[in-house]
Amino acid sequence: MSRPLKIAAAQLGPIAREETRTEVVARCLKLMEEAHALGVELIAFPELALTTFFPRWYFEDQADIDSFFETEMPSAETQSLFDAAKKYQMGFYLGYAELVKEGDTTRHFNTTIIVDKTGEIVGKYRKVHLPGHSEYEDWRPFQHLERRYFESGDLGFQTFDAFGGKMGMCICNDRRWPETYRVLGLRDAELVMIGYNTPVHYPQAPEHDHLQDFHNELVMQAGAYQNGMWIVGVAKAGKEEGCDLIGGSCIIDPTGQIVAQAKTLEDELVFFEADLDRCDEIRKNVFNFQRYREPENYTPITEPKKS
Amino acid sequence: MSRPLKIAAAQLGPIAREETRTEVVARCLKLMEEAHALGVELIAFPELALTTFFPRWYFEDQADIDSFFETEMPSAETQSLFDAAKKYQMGFYLGYAELVKEGDTTRHFNTTIIVDKTGEIVGKYRKVHLPGHSEYEDWRPFQHLERRYFESGDLGFQTFDAFGGKMGMCICNDRRWPETYRVLGLRDAELVMIGYNTPVHYPQAPEHDHLQDFHNELVMQAGAYQNGMWIVGVAKAGKEEGCDLIGGSCIIDPTGQIVAQAKTLEDELVFFEADLDRCDEIRKNVFNFQRYREPENYTPITEPKKS
């Protein structure tokens, strides 16, 4: 082990609609305390980790929507996470709904941050691949209105120098798209953190419901292997407000193998001591990008969509 | 089933160096006969299916190298495959080493073709992602001189209207690169055929040898799911001239599930009745490219390599 990093996925069980941010943060702090006992240096929380997964409902009143968003980070309710980072010398990845005021306009993003061991925000990402739909659809048993409540992220897929390596982030549906991993890989990401809220039930193709765990693992394992990177996938899991969410939070090594995985659908810590140098096993061999990629053959991938 | 297509992977066991093309073709014809009894309409043979996998040796004399290449297709030795296609009304995908004379120069490609039910060549592909190395390396237990004996394909990843759908091809190492599937997917491929010769032993990272089957399945299953396409992966398998090759030939549906797979490392037929319309289950939903792709975020993927 030449660049060891003790990492953890902090899976969260369901968050009820009436649960306050303070109550959720207390659950997160408990997982950080547990992680500290293991010497964890970097802990990852899920997508939209501070509230219930609100895009499952259609709200008419913008104030109702905005109540799920953070206007500052840290906030009064989340400051204790930053304090714990400093106290435990443990960085974190956290997902939340971000409301940005720009003059008279407000913008809404599905956002994650990386906070370092000193409690400083050192990286931000805004979800690019928004799934679901933008209008109310009455045939659905629950809505998936991410395309109504968020705009697509404007920061691209960046990497950040932290924790002795190159860190990357993406969010939920981003993990299904191989371009996500590839752009991060081309930017030398060694560890990518991915929070998700994934319903078991996919109303458009319910015949695939039983494949949700398989697909979750398949895309993350392929992304890890094809780019020679560590991946931490972390779920909000369990039956949340009547909607079943998959679990399966896991840590994947650069060969694509799952080396640690959640066993429950509840608050649960998944731990592994990673070696960031292991990325070289892949990146210097089978996926030596500089030697083996053939970008002149890839041009359709970046062509604009037909309007 | 609204667009059914009976397909088969025709896995080949090892081909000895002294085995003639005529002998190999006889093995292929036997598999076609077996496939015909099942009503197969399209059968896929492996990469470089007519000879032993010759890039494992270093040859100094160009005539020795060229002896493994075809200068015409069909040739006297392969005509019977084309005749069988017509007789059985069964198209095929076939890999071979292609030597092209252009004036005073000769060019060498690792090539596959699609032949339709009338025995006509309707598509050609030349391998883009060449693995291995270009100079003799004496530390290796066997060579992998694809980068010496072939040039990178000049035809890109095209799709072809045949068998009632859009057909795509790639070869061996191409299948490890997500860009391969994505370009074919953006060009509406519904079925992609992939022949391979994959040594069990990877000399640069022998600690990964036990993962060869896992990686083979992982990349093809991810490619199928992430693009909503059928995949036929077909191996040359078994111990060939002292070199162990993986098998695992399989048919994968557009959800990424392996629906049929070889059980041996020998000549073996793997059969499935596919429904090309099932691509829509994925392409019209979770991977609706027109709706959900975000190409402006993918630009690093097509940037030229640093020189």
XYZ file of C-alpha atoms in Angstrom:
614
model
C 0.000 0.000 0.000
C 1.672 3.167 -1.068
C -1.247 5.618 -1.089
C -3.740 4.162 1.371
C -7.001 5.983 2.044
C -9.618 4.759 4.504
C -12.978 5.409 2.911
C -16.591 4.710 3.803
C -20.005 4.830 2.226
C -22.557 6.102 4.751
C -25.771 4.582 3.494
C -28.909 6.213 4.845
C -32.194 4.446 5.364
C -35.415 6.241 4.460
C -35.963 9.879 5.472
C -39.550 10.730 6.267
C -41.083 13.882 4.823
C -41.570 15.376 8.265
C -38.039 14.565 9.418
C -36.044 17.751 10.049
C -32.555 18.444 8.712
C -31.345 18.465 12.317
C -32.655 14.941 12.805
C -31.013 13.736 9.575
C -27.731 15.426 10.436
C -27.786 13.633 13.795
C -27.999 10.315 11.906
C -25.066 11.394 9.720
C -23.034 12.384 12.776
C -23.642 8.973 14.298
C -22.217 7.357 11.158
C -19.234 9.715 11.262
C -18.581 8.742 14.850
C -18.715 5.073 13.901
C -16.410 5.772 10.941
C -13.951 7.633 13.154
C -13.513 4.519 15.257
C -12.349 2.790 12.060
C -9.955 5.595 11.167
C -11.995 6.707 8.138
C -10.533 9.709 6.323
C -13.294 10.248 3.754
C -16.980 9.393 4.145
C -19.636 9.646 1.435
C -23.313 10.433 2.075
C -26.085 9.946 -0.514
C -27.686 12.258 -3.057
C -30.087 14.810 -1.522
C -29.059 13.483 1.863
C -30.721 16.108 4.044
C -34.378 15.510 3.201
C -36.755 12.973 1.787
C -36.519 12.481 -1.994
C -39.003 15.255 -2.791
C -39.107 14.942 -6.641
C -41.574 12.119 -6.104
C -44.251 14.740 -5.482
C -45.747 17.440 -7.646
C -45.823 20.793 -5.877
C -47.607 23.792 -7.316
C -46.291 26.343 -4.850
C -42.644 27.303 -5.409
C -42.268 27.932 -1.671
C -43.082 24.267 -1.011
C -40.393 23.227 -3.470
C -37.841 25.667 -2.147
C -38.327 24.392 1.379
C -36.296 21.333 0.358
C -33.384 23.454 -0.893
C -30.347 24.867 0.906
C -29.551 28.525 0.385
C -26.202 28.277 2.151
C -23.674 25.566 2.955
C -22.803 25.132 5.708
C -26.090 26.223 7.196
C -27.127 26.376 10.840
C -28.444 22.812 10.581
C -25.403 21.384 8.754
C -22.581 23.236 10.524
C -22.112 20.299 12.880
C -21.083 18.074 9.954
C -18.302 20.505 9.109
C -17.310 20.700 12.775
C -17.180 16.913 12.946
C -14.985 16.820 9.825
C -12.473 19.049 11.584
C -12.725 17.228 14.887
C -12.337 13.766 13.357
C -9.990 14.869 10.556
C -12.449 13.190 8.219
C -13.552 14.687 4.923
C -16.968 14.052 3.417
C -19.031 14.013 0.225
C -22.606 15.218 0.687
C -25.583 15.659 -1.618
C -28.174 18.394 -1.195
C -30.576 20.526 -3.193
C -28.896 23.858 -3.890
C -30.750 27.119 -4.436
C -28.605 29.873 -5.908
C -29.793 33.491 -5.948
C -28.389 35.501 -8.814
C -29.865 39.002 -8.741
C -33.580 38.604 -9.354
C -33.386 34.999 -10.500
C -33.022 31.811 -8.550
C -31.430 28.663 -9.887
C -31.914 25.145 -8.592
C -29.376 22.329 -8.763
C -28.970 18.794 -7.492
C -25.548 19.262 -5.928
C -22.740 17.482 -4.123
C -19.686 18.850 -2.384
C -16.391 17.498 -1.150
C -15.305 18.822 2.230
C -11.728 18.229 3.335
C -10.349 17.244 6.746
C -10.232 20.858 7.852
C -13.935 21.338 7.190
C -13.455 23.404 4.035
C -15.455 22.862 0.841
C -12.877 21.931 -1.797
C -15.093 20.795 -4.646
C -18.631 21.178 -5.944
C -20.581 19.273 -8.579
C -24.053 19.856 -10.000
C -25.895 16.877 -11.474
C -25.729 16.839 -15.270
C -27.953 13.877 -16.242
C -31.395 14.648 -14.860
C -33.767 11.689 -15.174
C -37.525 11.642 -15.073
C -39.893 14.258 -16.447
C -40.944 17.863 -16.051
C -44.747 17.784 -16.027
C -47.207 16.017 -13.783
C -48.085 12.571 -15.164
C -51.156 11.108 -13.550
C -50.561 7.523 -14.678
C -47.506 7.208 -12.443
C -47.751 5.705 -8.952
C -45.224 8.386 -7.936
C -43.655 11.282 -9.792
C -39.997 11.723 -10.735
C -39.866 15.463 -11.318
C -36.153 16.121 -11.323
C -36.474 17.762 -14.730
C -39.006 20.168 -13.242
C -37.242 21.082 -10.033
C -33.604 21.220 -11.172
C -31.669 22.524 -14.102
C -28.819 20.495 -15.569
C -25.512 21.204 -13.838
C -23.278 23.920 -15.236
C -19.954 22.840 -13.751
C -19.131 19.804 -15.904
C -17.279 16.785 -14.527
C -14.275 18.209 -12.713
C -11.677 16.536 -10.513
C -10.220 17.896 -7.289
C -6.867 17.451 -5.573
C -7.671 16.196 -2.107
C -7.001 13.260 0.216
C -3.676 12.608 -1.498
C -5.235 11.971 -4.898
C -7.651 13.141 -7.583
C -11.267 13.045 -6.465
C -14.318 13.015 -8.719
C -18.061 13.180 -8.147
C -21.267 12.441 -9.913
C -24.848 11.849 -8.807
C -27.329 8.991 -9.241
C -28.446 8.833 -12.889
C -25.036 10.180 -13.997
C -23.626 6.767 -13.070
C -25.597 5.033 -15.830
C -23.816 7.030 -18.550
C -20.320 5.840 -19.493
C -19.379 9.367 -20.568
C -19.511 10.435 -16.915
C -16.747 8.070 -15.875
C -14.730 8.650 -19.024
C -14.601 12.418 -18.648
C -13.617 11.986 -14.995
C -11.074 9.344 -16.001
C -9.546 11.563 -18.655
C -9.207 14.152 -15.903
C -7.287 11.576 -13.861
C -9.915 10.809 -11.215
C -8.694 8.068 -8.883
C -11.790 7.918 -6.679
C -15.318 8.830 -7.748
C -18.135 9.221 -5.250
C -21.711 8.626 -6.348
C -24.779 9.209 -4.207
C -28.133 7.890 -5.362
C -31.865 7.570 -4.664
C -33.059 4.781 -6.949
C -36.631 3.532 -6.778
C -37.066 -0.218 -7.151
C -40.103 0.445 -9.316
C -39.510 1.915 -12.769
C -43.012 2.786 -13.970
C -42.173 2.974 -17.704
C -40.802 -0.587 -17.785
C -41.904 -2.446 -14.653
C -40.660 -5.696 -16.193
C -37.158 -4.431 -15.340
C -37.842 -3.736 -11.651
C -36.078 -6.931 -10.609
C -32.940 -5.749 -12.424
C -32.390 -2.517 -10.474
C -29.645 -3.898 -8.219
C -27.987 -5.630 -11.166
C -27.974 -2.432 -13.219
C -26.724 -0.382 -10.285
C -23.725 -2.658 -9.854
C -23.144 -3.201 -13.577
C -22.727 0.461 -14.460
C -20.520 1.293 -11.488
C -18.346 -1.803 -11.872
C -17.891 -1.141 -15.592
C -17.082 2.512 -14.922
C -14.476 1.554 -12.321
C -12.785 -1.043 -14.533
C -12.941 0.877 -17.804
C -11.271 3.851 -16.180
C -9.153 2.187 -13.510
C -10.677 4.110 -10.623
C -12.087 3.483 -7.163
C -15.820 4.071 -6.831
C -17.927 4.659 -3.746
C -21.613 4.217 -4.486
C -23.904 5.275 -1.656
C -27.652 4.872 -1.476
C -30.559 6.342 0.304
C -32.305 3.023 0.796
C -35.455 1.384 2.028
C -39.150 2.238 1.973
C -39.367 6.030 2.024
C -42.852 7.534 2.113
C -44.237 4.407 0.473
C -41.586 4.276 -2.240
C -39.046 1.430 -2.161
C -35.459 2.510 -2.824
C -32.632 0.099 -3.585
C -29.625 -0.138 -1.274
C -26.471 -1.898 -2.365
C -24.066 0.862 -1.312
C -20.612 -0.373 -2.165
C -16.947 0.268 -2.664
C -15.491 -0.899 -5.986
C -11.807 -1.288 -6.753
C -10.127 -0.252 -10.035
C -10.544 -3.761 -11.463
C -14.317 -3.415 -11.091
C -14.676 -5.781 -8.156
C -17.028 -4.945 -5.304
C -14.817 -5.132 -2.220
C -17.382 -4.046 0.401
C -21.151 -3.713 0.279
C -24.099 -2.787 2.499
C -26.138 -5.664 3.869
C -29.218 -3.703 4.944
C -31.573 -1.015 3.665
C -30.919 1.134 6.717
C -28.303 3.560 8.026
C -25.141 1.511 7.557
C -21.451 2.141 7.209
C -19.515 0.367 4.438
C -15.763 0.536 4.995
C -12.622 -0.215 3.000
C -8.994 0.765 3.035
C -8.278 1.698 -0.559
C -4.897 2.144 -2.197
C -5.101 4.934 -4.749
C -1.950 3.629 -6.425
C -3.880 0.573 -7.562
C -5.396 2.671 -10.363
C -2.101 2.164 -12.167
C -2.776 -1.582 -12.510
C -5.396 -0.631 -15.089
C -4.364 2.813 -16.313
C -0.835 1.794 -17.191
C -1.897 -1.402 -18.904
C -5.130 -2.404 -20.630
C -6.617 1.119 -20.388
C -3.531 3.191 -21.007
C -5.513 6.052 -22.518
C -2.590 7.816 -24.130
C -1.484 4.661 -25.891
C -4.709 2.937 -26.774
C -7.584 5.406 -27.151
C -8.677 6.260 -30.706
C -10.597 9.552 -30.323
C -10.925 10.263 -34.025
C -13.392 7.373 -34.093
C -15.523 8.786 -31.269
C -16.803 11.991 -32.875
C -20.544 11.145 -32.784
C -20.340 11.143 -28.982
C -19.884 14.889 -28.721
C -22.073 15.950 -31.611
C -24.919 18.209 -30.466
C -28.308 16.559 -30.202
C -30.674 17.020 -33.093
C -33.037 19.846 -32.192
C -42.128 -11.049 -30.532
C -42.507 -8.564 -33.294
C -39.025 -8.650 -34.875
C -37.661 -12.078 -34.000
C -34.220 -13.098 -35.205
C -32.683 -16.491 -34.521
C -29.027 -15.890 -33.769
C -26.076 -18.010 -32.738
C -22.539 -17.609 -31.525
C -20.311 -20.249 -33.117
C -17.521 -20.577 -30.590
C -14.381 -22.237 -31.932
C -11.986 -24.268 -29.877
C -8.251 -23.869 -30.461
C -6.850 -23.782 -33.991
C -3.422 -25.326 -34.341
C -0.726 -23.500 -36.275
C -0.530 -26.243 -38.861
C -4.294 -26.464 -39.302
C -5.301 -25.397 -42.825
C -8.042 -22.931 -43.654
C -9.906 -25.761 -45.329
C -9.894 -27.736 -42.099
C -11.103 -24.735 -40.096
C -13.828 -23.962 -42.620
C -15.013 -27.565 -42.303
C -15.443 -27.001 -38.557
C -17.379 -23.801 -39.273
C -19.610 -25.615 -41.787
C -20.402 -28.247 -39.193
C -21.563 -25.502 -36.808
C -23.637 -23.939 -39.589
C -25.286 -27.272 -40.243
C -26.100 -27.621 -36.559
C -27.410 -24.041 -36.513
C -29.570 -24.680 -39.541
C -31.370 -27.421 -37.655
C -32.335 -24.746 -35.108
C -33.495 -22.322 -37.789
C -30.641 -19.876 -37.181
C -30.691 -16.846 -39.475
C -27.430 -15.217 -38.392
C -24.350 -16.959 -37.005
C -21.243 -15.256 -35.611
C -17.725 -16.697 -35.806
C -14.752 -15.374 -33.793
C -12.026 -12.845 -34.535
C -9.343 -14.153 -36.919
C -11.405 -17.298 -37.270
C -9.507 -18.933 -40.124
C -6.108 -19.480 -38.504
C -4.382 -19.737 -35.170
C -3.966 -16.436 -33.322
C -0.665 -15.588 -34.981
C 0.148 -12.259 -33.188
C 1.468 -14.380 -30.346
C 4.628 -14.963 -32.393
C 7.294 -12.613 -33.669
C 8.011 -13.158 -37.350
C 10.889 -11.462 -39.123
C 9.931 -12.457 -42.622
C 6.964 -10.516 -44.028
C 6.019 -13.542 -46.128
C 5.515 -15.560 -42.933
C 3.216 -12.855 -41.585
C 1.315 -12.503 -44.829
C 0.645 -16.219 -44.957
C -1.975 -15.667 -42.230
C -3.760 -12.975 -44.247
C -6.526 -13.211 -46.861
C -6.047 -11.342 -50.094
C -9.588 -11.975 -51.245
C -12.934 -12.799 -49.663
C -14.459 -15.144 -50.511
C -11.374 -17.136 -51.404
C -11.117 -20.663 -52.735
C -10.922 -21.982 -49.163
C -13.816 -19.863 -47.796
C -16.239 -20.017 -50.735
C -18.078 -22.907 -49.128
C -19.100 -20.675 -46.197
C -20.752 -18.300 -48.641
C -22.382 -21.211 -50.439
C -23.704 -22.530 -47.139
C -25.118 -19.093 -46.307
C -27.129 -19.184 -49.490
C -28.151 -22.818 -49.091
C -29.258 -22.412 -45.471
C -30.503 -18.821 -45.866
C -28.245 -18.020 -42.944
C -26.070 -14.917 -42.778
C -22.787 -14.819 -40.904
C -20.217 -12.598 -39.191
C -16.622 -13.719 -39.714
C -13.252 -12.435 -38.603
C -10.086 -12.726 -40.663
C -6.783 -11.003 -41.326
C -7.167 -8.786 -44.391
C -4.355 -7.841 -46.728
C -5.186 -4.986 -49.089
C -2.990 -4.176 -52.063
C -3.082 -0.512 -53.042
C -0.663 0.058 -55.901
C 2.806 -0.658 -54.542
C 1.769 -0.714 -50.915
C 0.033 -3.354 -48.868
C -2.122 -2.646 -45.845
C -3.021 -5.089 -43.080
C -6.195 -5.050 -41.031
C -7.921 -7.189 -38.412
C -11.271 -7.403 -40.165
C -14.805 -8.729 -39.852
C -17.588 -8.925 -42.390
C -21.314 -9.459 -42.340
C -22.623 -11.739 -45.069
C -26.357 -11.830 -45.705
C -28.647 -14.779 -46.423
C -27.891 -14.592 -50.140
C -24.159 -14.990 -49.546
C -23.321 -11.330 -50.280
C -20.965 -9.248 -48.131
C -23.104 -6.380 -46.804
C -20.783 -4.875 -44.215
C -17.113 -4.661 -43.314
C -15.341 -3.503 -40.171
C -11.629 -3.087 -39.411
C -10.529 -3.262 -35.785
C -9.904 0.176 -34.319
C -8.539 -0.565 -30.828
C -5.388 -2.614 -31.339
C -4.027 -4.016 -28.083
C -0.576 -5.276 -27.292
C 2.705 -3.927 -28.605
C 4.710 -3.454 -31.771
C 8.211 -4.661 -30.929
C 9.488 -8.010 -29.716
C 9.532 -8.113 -25.909
C 11.605 -10.966 -24.586
C 10.191 -10.906 -21.027
C 6.801 -12.082 -22.263
C 5.827 -15.761 -22.210
C 4.088 -15.069 -25.534
C 3.903 -11.995 -27.734
C 0.832 -9.890 -28.530
C 1.995 -8.131 -31.697
C -1.276 -6.779 -33.043
C 0.242 -3.304 -33.112
C 3.013 -4.651 -35.334
C 0.994 -6.702 -37.767
C -2.104 -4.527 -38.206
C -2.895 -0.892 -38.659
C -5.843 0.649 -36.854
C -9.061 0.324 -38.830
C -10.024 3.125 -41.205
C -13.752 2.458 -41.505
C -14.991 3.694 -38.101
C -17.922 2.069 -36.311
C -20.648 1.790 -38.927
C -24.032 0.098 -38.816
C -25.646 -1.919 -41.589
C -29.245 -2.580 -42.563
C -29.606 -6.338 -42.605
C -31.620 -9.146 -41.033
C -34.553 -6.811 -40.466
C -32.586 -4.423 -38.261
C -29.415 -2.393 -37.761
C -26.319 -4.532 -37.361
C -23.027 -3.440 -35.823
C -19.631 -5.055 -35.413
C -16.514 -4.669 -33.386
C -13.599 -6.946 -32.531
C -12.075 -8.227 -29.289
C -10.314 -5.350 -27.502
C -12.847 -2.881 -28.975
C -15.386 -4.344 -26.561
C -13.520 -3.034 -23.527
C -13.985 0.603 -24.636
C -17.408 2.136 -23.933
C -16.981 4.504 -26.867
C -17.295 1.524 -29.225
C -20.809 0.671 -28.085
C -21.834 4.305 -27.785
C -20.884 5.198 -31.354
C -22.692 2.086 -32.595
C -25.674 2.936 -30.363
C -25.840 6.490 -31.650
C -25.933 4.937 -35.105
C -28.918 2.859 -33.989
C -27.279 -0.556 -33.778
C -29.726 -3.144 -32.478
C -27.363 -6.114 -32.558
C -23.597 -5.951 -32.226
C -21.373 -8.937 -32.971
C -18.005 -9.219 -31.247
C -15.427 -11.899 -31.959
C -12.474 -12.299 -29.637
C -9.241 -14.171 -28.837
C -8.504 -13.366 -25.193
C -5.595 -15.014 -23.406
C -6.265 -15.998 -19.817
C -2.807 -14.760 -18.931
C -2.189 -11.011 -19.031
C 1.571 -10.742 -18.627
C 1.647 -7.078 -17.535
C -0.698 -7.696 -14.588
C -0.889 -11.440 -13.896
C -2.722 -10.698 -10.639
C -5.761 -9.995 -12.834
C -5.689 -13.293 -14.744
C -8.527 -14.705 -12.647
C -10.702 -11.743 -13.657
C -10.632 -12.323 -17.419
C -14.061 -13.925 -17.621
C -15.521 -11.320 -15.275
C -14.129 -8.462 -17.351
C -15.278 -10.069 -20.584
C -18.848 -10.255 -19.325
C -18.778 -6.907 -17.526
C -17.870 -4.821 -20.554
C -20.286 -6.559 -22.911
C -23.174 -6.522 -20.435
C -22.618 -2.833 -19.686
C -22.394 -2.038 -23.393
C -25.647 -3.880 -24.081
C -27.549 -2.196 -21.240
C -26.142 1.306 -21.668
C -27.119 1.284 -25.332
C -30.144 -0.991 -25.315
C -28.738 -3.449 -27.835
C -28.342 -7.173 -28.319
C -24.772 -8.437 -28.208
C -23.277 -11.656 -29.485
C -19.826 -12.262 -28.042
C -17.965 -15.168 -29.612
C -14.646 -16.609 -28.537
C -11.869 -18.611 -29.936
C -11.359 -20.640 -26.793
C -9.191 -23.251 -25.158
C -5.495 -24.060 -25.136
C -4.147 -22.949 -28.489
C -0.460 -23.631 -29.146
C 0.199 -23.588 -25.400
C -1.728 -20.361 -24.796
C -4.972 -20.554 -22.797
C -7.823 -18.522 -24.267
C -11.044 -17.731 -22.383
C -14.376 -18.971 -23.705
C -17.633 -17.602 -22.361
C -19.240 -16.936 -25.737
C -22.653 -15.499 -25.004
C -25.750 -13.723 -26.157
C -26.763 -10.666 -24.130
C -30.144 -8.977 -24.244
C -30.711 -5.192 -24.260
C -31.101 -5.144 -20.469
C -27.568 -6.519 -20.133
C -28.572 -10.015 -19.081
C -26.719 -13.028 -20.450
C -29.460 -15.182 -21.944
C -27.301 -17.981 -23.388
C -23.680 -18.920 -22.866
C -21.130 -21.527 -23.935
C -20.387 -24.285 -21.477
C -17.140 -25.560 -23.010
C -13.870 -24.282 -24.437
C -14.469 -26.149 -27.689
C -16.411 -25.752 -30.905
C -19.881 -25.023 -29.543
C -23.051 -23.374 -30.740
C -24.824 -20.856 -28.478
C -28.359 -20.158 -29.627
C -31.093 -17.641 -28.826
C -34.185 -16.258 -30.482
C -33.807 -12.516 -30.082
C -36.480 -9.862 -30.557
C -34.900 -6.743 -32.008
C -37.885 -4.691 -30.861
C -36.787 -5.237 -27.269
C -34.151 -2.515 -27.748
C -36.986 -0.034 -27.269
C -37.442 -1.135 -23.643
C -34.185 0.673 -22.945
C -33.840 3.179 -25.769
C -37.228 4.739 -25.263
C -36.870 4.925 -21.504
C -33.818 5.169 -19.268
C -31.414 5.618 -22.194
C -33.513 7.779 -24.471
C -30.484 9.433 -26.036
C -32.322 12.344 -27.589
C -33.950 13.270 -24.320
C -31.286 12.520 -21.759
C -27.785 12.783 -23.236
C -25.764 15.906 -22.391
C -23.065 16.003 -25.092
C -21.743 19.465 -24.235
C -20.328 17.854 -21.096
C -18.513 15.110 -23.027
C -16.010 17.178 -25.015
C -12.812 15.692 -23.506
C -13.789 12.337 -25.011
C -13.123 13.428 -28.576
C -10.156 15.691 -27.953
C -7.071 14.481 -29.846
C -4.475 12.702 -27.772
C -1.514 14.727 -26.586
C 1.317 14.062 -28.986
